[in-house]
Coordinates of C-alpha atoms in Angstrom, one line a residue:
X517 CA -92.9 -4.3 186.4
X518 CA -92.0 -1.0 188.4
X519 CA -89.2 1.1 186.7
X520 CA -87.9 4.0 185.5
X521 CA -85.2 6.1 183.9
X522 CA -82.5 5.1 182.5
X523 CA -84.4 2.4 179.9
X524 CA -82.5 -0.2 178.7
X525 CA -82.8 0.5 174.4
X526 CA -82.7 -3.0 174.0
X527 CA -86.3 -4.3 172.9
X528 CA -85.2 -7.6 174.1
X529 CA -84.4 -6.4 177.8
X530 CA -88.2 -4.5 177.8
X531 CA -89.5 -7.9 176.6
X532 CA -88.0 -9.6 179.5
X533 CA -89.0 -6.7 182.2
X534 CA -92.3 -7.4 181.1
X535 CA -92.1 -11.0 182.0
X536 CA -90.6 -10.4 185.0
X537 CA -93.5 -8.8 186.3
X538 CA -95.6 -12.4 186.5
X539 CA -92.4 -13.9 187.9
X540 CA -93.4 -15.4 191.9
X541 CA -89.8 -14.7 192.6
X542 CA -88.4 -11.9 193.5
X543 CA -86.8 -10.2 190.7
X544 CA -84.7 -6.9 189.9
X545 CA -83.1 -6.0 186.4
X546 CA -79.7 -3.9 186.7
X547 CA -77.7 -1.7 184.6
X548 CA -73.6 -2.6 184.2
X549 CA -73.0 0.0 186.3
X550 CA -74.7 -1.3 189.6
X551 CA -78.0 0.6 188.8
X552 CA -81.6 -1.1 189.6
X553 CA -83.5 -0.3 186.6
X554 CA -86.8 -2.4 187.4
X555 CA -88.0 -4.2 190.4
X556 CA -91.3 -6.7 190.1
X557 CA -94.4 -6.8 191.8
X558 CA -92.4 -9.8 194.3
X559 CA -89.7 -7.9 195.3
X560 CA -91.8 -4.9 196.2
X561 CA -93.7 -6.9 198.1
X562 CA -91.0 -8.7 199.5
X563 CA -87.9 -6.2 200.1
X564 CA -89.7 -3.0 199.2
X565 CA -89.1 -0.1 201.4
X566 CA -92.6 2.1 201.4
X567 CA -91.2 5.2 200.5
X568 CA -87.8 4.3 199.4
X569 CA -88.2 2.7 195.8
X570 CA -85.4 0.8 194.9
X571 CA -85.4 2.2 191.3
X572 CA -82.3 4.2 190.3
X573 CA -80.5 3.1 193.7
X574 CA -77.5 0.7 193.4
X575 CA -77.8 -2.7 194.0
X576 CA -75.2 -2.5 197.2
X577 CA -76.8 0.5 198.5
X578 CA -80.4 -1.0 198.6
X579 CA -79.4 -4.3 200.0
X580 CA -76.5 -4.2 201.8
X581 CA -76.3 -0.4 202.7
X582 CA -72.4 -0.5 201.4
X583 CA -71.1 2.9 199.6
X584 CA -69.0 0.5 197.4
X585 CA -69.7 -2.4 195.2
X586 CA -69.6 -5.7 197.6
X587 CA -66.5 -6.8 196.4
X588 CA -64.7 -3.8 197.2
X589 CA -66.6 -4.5 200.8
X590 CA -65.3 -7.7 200.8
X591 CA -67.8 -10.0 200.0
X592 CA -68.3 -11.3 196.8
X593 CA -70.2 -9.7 193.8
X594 CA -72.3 -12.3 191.7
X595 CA -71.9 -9.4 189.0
X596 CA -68.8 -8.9 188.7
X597 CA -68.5 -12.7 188.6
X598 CA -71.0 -12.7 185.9
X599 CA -69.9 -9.7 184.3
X600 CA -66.3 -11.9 183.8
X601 CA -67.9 -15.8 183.0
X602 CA -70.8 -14.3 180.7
X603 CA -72.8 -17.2 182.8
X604 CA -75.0 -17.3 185.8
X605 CA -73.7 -17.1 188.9
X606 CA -75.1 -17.7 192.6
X607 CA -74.1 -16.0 195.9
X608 CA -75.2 -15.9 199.6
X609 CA -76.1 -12.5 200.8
X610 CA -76.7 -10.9 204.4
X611 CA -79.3 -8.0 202.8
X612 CA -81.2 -5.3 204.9
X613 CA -84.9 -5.8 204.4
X614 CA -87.9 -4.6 205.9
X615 CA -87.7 -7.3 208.7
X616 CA -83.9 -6.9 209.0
X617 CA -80.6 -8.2 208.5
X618 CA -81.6 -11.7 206.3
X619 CA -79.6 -14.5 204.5
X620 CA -80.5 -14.3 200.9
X621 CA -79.8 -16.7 198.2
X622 CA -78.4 -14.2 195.0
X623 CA -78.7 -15.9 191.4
X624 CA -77.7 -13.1 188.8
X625 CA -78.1 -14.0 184.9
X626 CA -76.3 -11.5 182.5
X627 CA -78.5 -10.6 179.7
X628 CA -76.5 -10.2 176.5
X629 CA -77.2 -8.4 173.4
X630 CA -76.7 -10.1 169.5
X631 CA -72.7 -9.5 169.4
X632 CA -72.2 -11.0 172.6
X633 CA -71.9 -8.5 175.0
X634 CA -73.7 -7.6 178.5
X635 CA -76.2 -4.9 178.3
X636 CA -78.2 -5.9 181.2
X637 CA -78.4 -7.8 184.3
X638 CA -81.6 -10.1 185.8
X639 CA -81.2 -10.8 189.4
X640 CA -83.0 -13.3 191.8
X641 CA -83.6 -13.3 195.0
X642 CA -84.4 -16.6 197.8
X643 CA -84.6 -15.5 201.3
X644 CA -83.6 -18.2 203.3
X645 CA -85.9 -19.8 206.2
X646 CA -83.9 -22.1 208.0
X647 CA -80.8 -19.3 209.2
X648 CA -81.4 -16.2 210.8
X649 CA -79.2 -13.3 210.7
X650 CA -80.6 -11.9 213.6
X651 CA -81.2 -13.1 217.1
X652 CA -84.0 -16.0 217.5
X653 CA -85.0 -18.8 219.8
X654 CA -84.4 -21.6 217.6
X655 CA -82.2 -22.9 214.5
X656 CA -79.0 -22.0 213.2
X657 CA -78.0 -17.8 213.7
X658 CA -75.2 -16.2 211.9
X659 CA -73.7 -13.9 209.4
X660 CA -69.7 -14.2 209.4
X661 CA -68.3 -15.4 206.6
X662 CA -67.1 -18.7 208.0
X663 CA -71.1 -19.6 208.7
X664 CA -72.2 -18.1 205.4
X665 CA -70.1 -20.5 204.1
X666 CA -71.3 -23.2 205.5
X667 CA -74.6 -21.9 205.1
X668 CA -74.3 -21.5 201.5
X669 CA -72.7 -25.0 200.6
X670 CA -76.0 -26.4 203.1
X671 CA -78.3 -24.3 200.4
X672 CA -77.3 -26.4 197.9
X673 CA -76.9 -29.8 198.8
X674 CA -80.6 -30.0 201.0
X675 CA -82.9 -30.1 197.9
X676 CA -81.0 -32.9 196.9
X677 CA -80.6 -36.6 197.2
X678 CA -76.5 -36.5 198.1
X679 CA -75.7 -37.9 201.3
X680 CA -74.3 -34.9 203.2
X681 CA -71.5 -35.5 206.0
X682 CA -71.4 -32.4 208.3
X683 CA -67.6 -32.2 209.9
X684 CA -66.5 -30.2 212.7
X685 CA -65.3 -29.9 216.4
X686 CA -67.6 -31.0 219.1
X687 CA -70.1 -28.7 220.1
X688 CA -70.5 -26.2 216.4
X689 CA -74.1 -27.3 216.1
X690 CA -74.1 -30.5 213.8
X691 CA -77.6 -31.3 214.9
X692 CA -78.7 -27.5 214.4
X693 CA -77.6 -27.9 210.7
X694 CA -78.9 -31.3 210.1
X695 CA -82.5 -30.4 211.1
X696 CA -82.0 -27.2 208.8
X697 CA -81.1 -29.5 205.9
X698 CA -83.9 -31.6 206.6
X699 CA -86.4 -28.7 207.0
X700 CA -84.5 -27.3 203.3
X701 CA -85.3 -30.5 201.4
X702 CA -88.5 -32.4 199.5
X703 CA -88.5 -34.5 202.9
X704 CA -89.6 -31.3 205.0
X705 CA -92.6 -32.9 205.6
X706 CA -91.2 -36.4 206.6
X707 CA -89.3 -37.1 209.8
X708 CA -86.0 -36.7 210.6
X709 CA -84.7 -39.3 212.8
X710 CA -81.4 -38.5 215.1
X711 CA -79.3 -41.3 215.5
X712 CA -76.7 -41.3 218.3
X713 CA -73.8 -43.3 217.4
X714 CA -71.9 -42.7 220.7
X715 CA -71.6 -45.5 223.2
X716 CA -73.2 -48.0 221.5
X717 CA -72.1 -51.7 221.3
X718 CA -72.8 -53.4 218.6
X719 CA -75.6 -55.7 219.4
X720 CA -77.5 -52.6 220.9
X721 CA -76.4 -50.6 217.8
X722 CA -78.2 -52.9 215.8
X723 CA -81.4 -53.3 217.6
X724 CA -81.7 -49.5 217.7
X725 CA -81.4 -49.0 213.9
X726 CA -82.5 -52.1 212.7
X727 CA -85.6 -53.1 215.4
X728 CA -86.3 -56.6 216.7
X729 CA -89.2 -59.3 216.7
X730 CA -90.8 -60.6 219.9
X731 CA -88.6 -62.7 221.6
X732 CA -85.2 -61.8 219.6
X733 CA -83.3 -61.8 222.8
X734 CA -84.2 -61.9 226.6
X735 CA -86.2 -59.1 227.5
X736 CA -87.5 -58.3 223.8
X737 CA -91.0 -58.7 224.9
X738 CA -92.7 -56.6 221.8
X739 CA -91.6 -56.1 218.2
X740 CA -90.1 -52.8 218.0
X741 CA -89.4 -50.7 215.0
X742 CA -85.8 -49.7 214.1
X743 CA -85.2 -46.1 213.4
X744 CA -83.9 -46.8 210.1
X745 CA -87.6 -48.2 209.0
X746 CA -88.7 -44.7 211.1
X747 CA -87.0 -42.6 208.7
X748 CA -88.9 -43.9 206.0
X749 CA -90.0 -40.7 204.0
X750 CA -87.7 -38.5 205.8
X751 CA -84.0 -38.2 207.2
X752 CA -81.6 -40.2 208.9
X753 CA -79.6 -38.7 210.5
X754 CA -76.2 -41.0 211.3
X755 CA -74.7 -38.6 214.6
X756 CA -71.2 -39.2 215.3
X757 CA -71.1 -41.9 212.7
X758 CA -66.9 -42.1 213.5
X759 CA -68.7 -44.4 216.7
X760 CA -70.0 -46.9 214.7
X761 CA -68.4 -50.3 215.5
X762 CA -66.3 -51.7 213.2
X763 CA -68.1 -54.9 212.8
X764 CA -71.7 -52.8 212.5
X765 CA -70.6 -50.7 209.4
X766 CA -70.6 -53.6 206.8
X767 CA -74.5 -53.6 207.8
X768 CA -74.6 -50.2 207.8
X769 CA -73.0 -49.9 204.6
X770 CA -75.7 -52.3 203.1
X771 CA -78.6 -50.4 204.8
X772 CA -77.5 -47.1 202.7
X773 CA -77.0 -49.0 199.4
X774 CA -79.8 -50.8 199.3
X775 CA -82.2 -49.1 201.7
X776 CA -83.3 -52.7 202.7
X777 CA -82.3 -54.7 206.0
X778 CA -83.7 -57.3 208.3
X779 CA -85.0 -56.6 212.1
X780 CA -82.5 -58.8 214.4
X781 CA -84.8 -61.8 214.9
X782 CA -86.5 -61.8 211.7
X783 CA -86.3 -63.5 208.4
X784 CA -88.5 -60.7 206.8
X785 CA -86.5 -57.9 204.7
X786 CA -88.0 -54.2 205.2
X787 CA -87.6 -51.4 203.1
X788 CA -86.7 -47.9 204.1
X789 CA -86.7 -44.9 201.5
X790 CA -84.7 -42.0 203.7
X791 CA -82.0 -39.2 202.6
X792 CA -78.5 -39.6 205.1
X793 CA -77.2 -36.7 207.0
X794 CA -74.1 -38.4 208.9
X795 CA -71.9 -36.1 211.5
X796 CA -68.5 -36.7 212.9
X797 CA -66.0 -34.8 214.7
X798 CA -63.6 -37.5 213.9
X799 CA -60.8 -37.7 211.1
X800 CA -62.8 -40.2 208.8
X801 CA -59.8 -40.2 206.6
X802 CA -57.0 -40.8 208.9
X803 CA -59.4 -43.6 210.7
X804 CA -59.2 -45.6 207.2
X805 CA -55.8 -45.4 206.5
X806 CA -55.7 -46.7 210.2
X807 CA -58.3 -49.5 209.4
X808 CA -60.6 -48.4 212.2
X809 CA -63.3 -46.8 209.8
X810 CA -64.6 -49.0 206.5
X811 CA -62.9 -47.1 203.2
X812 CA -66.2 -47.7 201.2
X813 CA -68.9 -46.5 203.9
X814 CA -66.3 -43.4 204.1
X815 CA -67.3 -42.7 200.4
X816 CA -71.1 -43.7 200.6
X817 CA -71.4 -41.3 203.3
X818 CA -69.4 -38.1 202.2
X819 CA -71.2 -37.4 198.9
X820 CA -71.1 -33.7 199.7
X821 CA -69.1 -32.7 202.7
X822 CA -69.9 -29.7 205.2
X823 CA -67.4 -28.1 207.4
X824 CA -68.7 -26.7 210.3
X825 CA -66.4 -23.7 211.4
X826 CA -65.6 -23.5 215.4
X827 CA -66.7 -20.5 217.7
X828 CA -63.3 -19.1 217.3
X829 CA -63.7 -18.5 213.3
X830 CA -67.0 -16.9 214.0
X831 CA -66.3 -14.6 216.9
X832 CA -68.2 -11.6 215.0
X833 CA -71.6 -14.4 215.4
X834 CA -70.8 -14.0 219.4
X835 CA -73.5 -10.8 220.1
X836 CA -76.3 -13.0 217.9
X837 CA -75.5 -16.0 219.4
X838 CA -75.2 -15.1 222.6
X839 CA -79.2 -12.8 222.5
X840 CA -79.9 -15.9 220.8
X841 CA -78.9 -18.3 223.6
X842 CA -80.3 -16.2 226.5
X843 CA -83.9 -15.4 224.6
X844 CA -84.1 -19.6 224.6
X845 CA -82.8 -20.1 228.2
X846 CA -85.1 -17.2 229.7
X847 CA -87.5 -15.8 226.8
X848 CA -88.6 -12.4 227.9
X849 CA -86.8 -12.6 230.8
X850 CA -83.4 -12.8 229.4
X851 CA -80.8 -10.6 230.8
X852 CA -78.4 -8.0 229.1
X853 CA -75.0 -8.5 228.7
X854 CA -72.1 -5.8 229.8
X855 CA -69.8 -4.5 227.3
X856 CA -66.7 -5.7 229.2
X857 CA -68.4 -9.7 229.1
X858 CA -68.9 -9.4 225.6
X859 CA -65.0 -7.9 225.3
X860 CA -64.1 -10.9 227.6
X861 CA -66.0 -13.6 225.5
X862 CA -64.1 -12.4 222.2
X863 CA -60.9 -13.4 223.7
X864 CA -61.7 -17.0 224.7
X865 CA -61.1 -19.9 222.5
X866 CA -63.8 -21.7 223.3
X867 CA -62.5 -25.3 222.9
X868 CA -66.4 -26.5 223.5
X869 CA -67.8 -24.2 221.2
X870 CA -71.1 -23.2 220.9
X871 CA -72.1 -25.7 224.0
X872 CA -69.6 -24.3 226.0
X873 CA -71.1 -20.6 225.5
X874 CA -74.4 -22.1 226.3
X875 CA -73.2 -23.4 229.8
X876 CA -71.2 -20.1 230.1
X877 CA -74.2 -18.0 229.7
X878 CA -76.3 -20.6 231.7
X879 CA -74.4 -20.3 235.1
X880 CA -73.8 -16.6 234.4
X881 CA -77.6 -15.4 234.1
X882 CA -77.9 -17.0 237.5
X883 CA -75.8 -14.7 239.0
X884 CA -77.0 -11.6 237.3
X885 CA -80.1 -10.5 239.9
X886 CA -80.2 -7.2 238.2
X887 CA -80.6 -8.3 234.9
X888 CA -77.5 -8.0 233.3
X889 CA -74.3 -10.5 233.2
X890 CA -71.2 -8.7 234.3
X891 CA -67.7 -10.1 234.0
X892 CA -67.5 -11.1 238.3
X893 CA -70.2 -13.5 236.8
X894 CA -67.9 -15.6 234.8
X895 CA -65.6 -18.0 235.3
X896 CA -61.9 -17.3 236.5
X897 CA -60.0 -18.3 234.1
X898 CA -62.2 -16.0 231.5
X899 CA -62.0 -12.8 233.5
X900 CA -58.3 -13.7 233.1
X901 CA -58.7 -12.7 229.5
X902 CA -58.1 -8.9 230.9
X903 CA -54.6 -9.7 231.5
X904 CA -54.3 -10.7 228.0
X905 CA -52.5 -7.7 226.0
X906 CA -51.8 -9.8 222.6
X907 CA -55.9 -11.1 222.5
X908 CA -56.4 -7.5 223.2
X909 CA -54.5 -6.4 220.1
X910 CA -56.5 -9.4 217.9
X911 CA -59.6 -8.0 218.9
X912 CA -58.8 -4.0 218.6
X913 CA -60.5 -2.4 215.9
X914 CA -62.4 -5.2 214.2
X915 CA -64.3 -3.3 211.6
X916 CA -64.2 -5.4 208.6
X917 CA -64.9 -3.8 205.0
X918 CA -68.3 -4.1 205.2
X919 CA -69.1 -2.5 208.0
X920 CA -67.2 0.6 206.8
X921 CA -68.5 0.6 203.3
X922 CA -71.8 0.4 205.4
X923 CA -70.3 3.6 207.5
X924 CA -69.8 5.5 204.7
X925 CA -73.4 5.4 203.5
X926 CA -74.9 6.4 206.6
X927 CA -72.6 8.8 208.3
X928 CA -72.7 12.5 207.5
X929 CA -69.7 14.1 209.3
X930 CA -66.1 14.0 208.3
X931 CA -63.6 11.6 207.7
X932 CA -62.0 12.2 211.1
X933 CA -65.0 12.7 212.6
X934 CA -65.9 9.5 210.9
X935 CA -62.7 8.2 212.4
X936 CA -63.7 8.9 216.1
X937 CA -67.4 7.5 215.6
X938 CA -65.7 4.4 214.8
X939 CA -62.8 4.1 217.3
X940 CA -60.0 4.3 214.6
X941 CA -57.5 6.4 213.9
X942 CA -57.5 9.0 211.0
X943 CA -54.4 7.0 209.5
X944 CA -56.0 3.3 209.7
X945 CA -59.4 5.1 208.5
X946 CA -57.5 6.4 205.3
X947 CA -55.8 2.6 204.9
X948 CA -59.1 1.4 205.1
X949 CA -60.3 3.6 202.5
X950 CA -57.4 2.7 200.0
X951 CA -58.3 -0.4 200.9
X952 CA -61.8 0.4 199.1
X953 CA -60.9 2.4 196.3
X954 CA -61.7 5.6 197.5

């Protein structure tokens, strides 16, 4: 394993640098004070810099560019987490890597001596496959902190068996984060199987899921097999489950218990091993007290529970997702997109979400002969956003911590002219830099 100056003294900690070096994962060992002390052959392959070793660099610096610990950045710092439980902790991280801006999956372990105390730090790093934190033509994009949250409680539940309900508003992309817990579990390999719930009654509801023999009904002119019995060996996944009939969810609820039902028609009993991904952007809770949704299927169903944030919590994901939308309607052929649509975008609401910036984007690019999407190319009642003074204000100066701590490490003028570069004034830069400890 690669390090350098300072050593740790501790024979113990050398022992473990040692071991590290074999690990497959990626793997650094840090000082208490934010220092990367050894890196293994993994991570050099895998975030290593040619040129740039990470050795001697602080932790924030190499990863996440920051001139300040990432809790002073605000985000938070697995080690100063683990610094204060004396446990292992486990964070999700947008790092810098070779390849870009990715979402990484951050277990730190603190390394203590005989009396107790932390002399060292091991850290661990995941990248993670099924979220990008740059612009691509499928799956789930983002890197605010409402979808790293989501993305983060998704990293956990997909290797396991839980029955996950995703909740949110129509249009946040329940399908887009099904498929990406699917694609994250053992069942990768298996199908996933989308069921839509909407507009089904219950006799065809139960022919979908369930199949039917020759001859069940008029018109059944072939066995056919239910998507439940199509799952087997992957995911079902239950969309807009809040649709379900009332009558249907006692069958339904007897389907996920036992994994066993019978085809309508048939006297036979088939078995169906499958993990359950079940979306709604229905209030499952009030709909029980209400009667309209069954109180035991409600608990079968929301083993771990996923909110999906709107567009409006996530307007810093609107530049990636909106590359990312145009690259998948047009490819190489996508236009640009002015400064003053973007401005005009980050004012809207967007009550249908990421759909409705899909159709947005979709009748604007038709427009846009030259290439690029101006604001004549949207809507009305979007270009109205210009006459919107207190949306303005919301969206003046945006830079979060991050991006200064980020600032600071890469900009080599002064502080005011740091202020200009970044379209603040001298007094909100100083703020901001209380704001950091500095």
């Amino acid at each position: 394993m690669s390090y350098s100056s300072p050593i740790i003294p501790d024979p113990a900690v050398q022992a473990l640098v040692s071991y590290l070096e074999h690990d497959a994962q990626p793997a650094i060992v840090l000082d208490t004070d934010y220092n990367i002390l050894a890196a293994n052959a993994a991570y050099r392959r895998q975030f290593g810099v040619e040129g740039q070793p990470p050795i001697g660099g602080k932790c924030h610096r190499v990863s996440h560019h920051y001139a300040v610990p990432c809790d002073q950045a605000g985000e938070l710092c697995p080690m100063r987490k683990a610094w204060d439980s004396r446990a292992p902790e486990r964070v999700l991280h947008v790092h810098h890597t070779p390849r870009g801006p990715e979402h990484v999956d951050v277990e730190l372990r603190p390394i203590l001596d005989q009396h107790g105390e932390v002399v060292a730090f091991v850290e661990r790093l995941t990248s993670i496959a099924v979220a990008s934190a740059q612009p691509q033509q499928r799956g789930l994009v983002g890197r605010s902190v409402a979808f790293t949250d989501s993305l983060s409680s998704l990293q956990r539940a997909a290797p396991a068996q839980i029955p996950v309900l995703l909740q949110g508003e129509s249009g946040t992309g329940k399908e887009l984060f099904a498929r990406a817990l699917h694609l994250g579990s053992p069942r990768a390999n298996g199908p996933l199987v989308v069921v839509d719930c909407t507009g089904l009654t219950e006799s065809l509801f139960e022919s979908e899921l369930f199949g039917y023999e020759k001859g069940a009904f008029t018109g059944a002119l072939q066995r056919k097999i239910g998507l439940a019995e199509a799952a087997h060996g992957g995911t079902l996944f239950l969309d807009e489950i809040g649709e379900v009939p009332l009558a249907m969810q006692v069958k339904l609820l007897r389907l996920i218990e036992s994994g066993s039902f019978r085809p309508v028609g048939s006297l036979r009993t088939v078995h169906s091993d499958f993990r359950l991904v079940s979306a709604t952007h229905k209030p499952l809770k009030e709909m029980v007290a209400a009667g309209s949704f069954r109180e035991d299927l409600y608990y079968r169903i929301s083993g771990f529970p996923i909110r999906l944030p709107a567009l409006r919590e996530r307007v810093d994901d609107l530049p990636l997702l909106i590359d990312s939308l145009l690259q998948r309607m047009a490819g190489k052929t996508a236009p640009q997109v002015d400064g003053e649509v973007l401005k005009l975008l980050g004012l809207h609401s967007f009550p249908g979400n990421i759909r409705e910036l899909r159709n947005i984007l979709e009748r604007a690019r038709l427009f846009a002969d030259d290439g690029v999407i101006r604001a004549e190319h949207l809507p009305a009642d979007l270009r109205s956003g210009m006459d919107n003074p207190q949306a303005s204000v919301r969206r003046r100066n945006k830079e979060n911590l991050g991006q200064l701590a980020q600032a600071l490490e890469s900009f080599d003028g002064s502080r005011s002219e740091l202020a200009r570069h970044l379209g603040l004034s001298e007094r909100t830069l100083y703020r901001r830099l209380r704001e950091l400890g500095l």
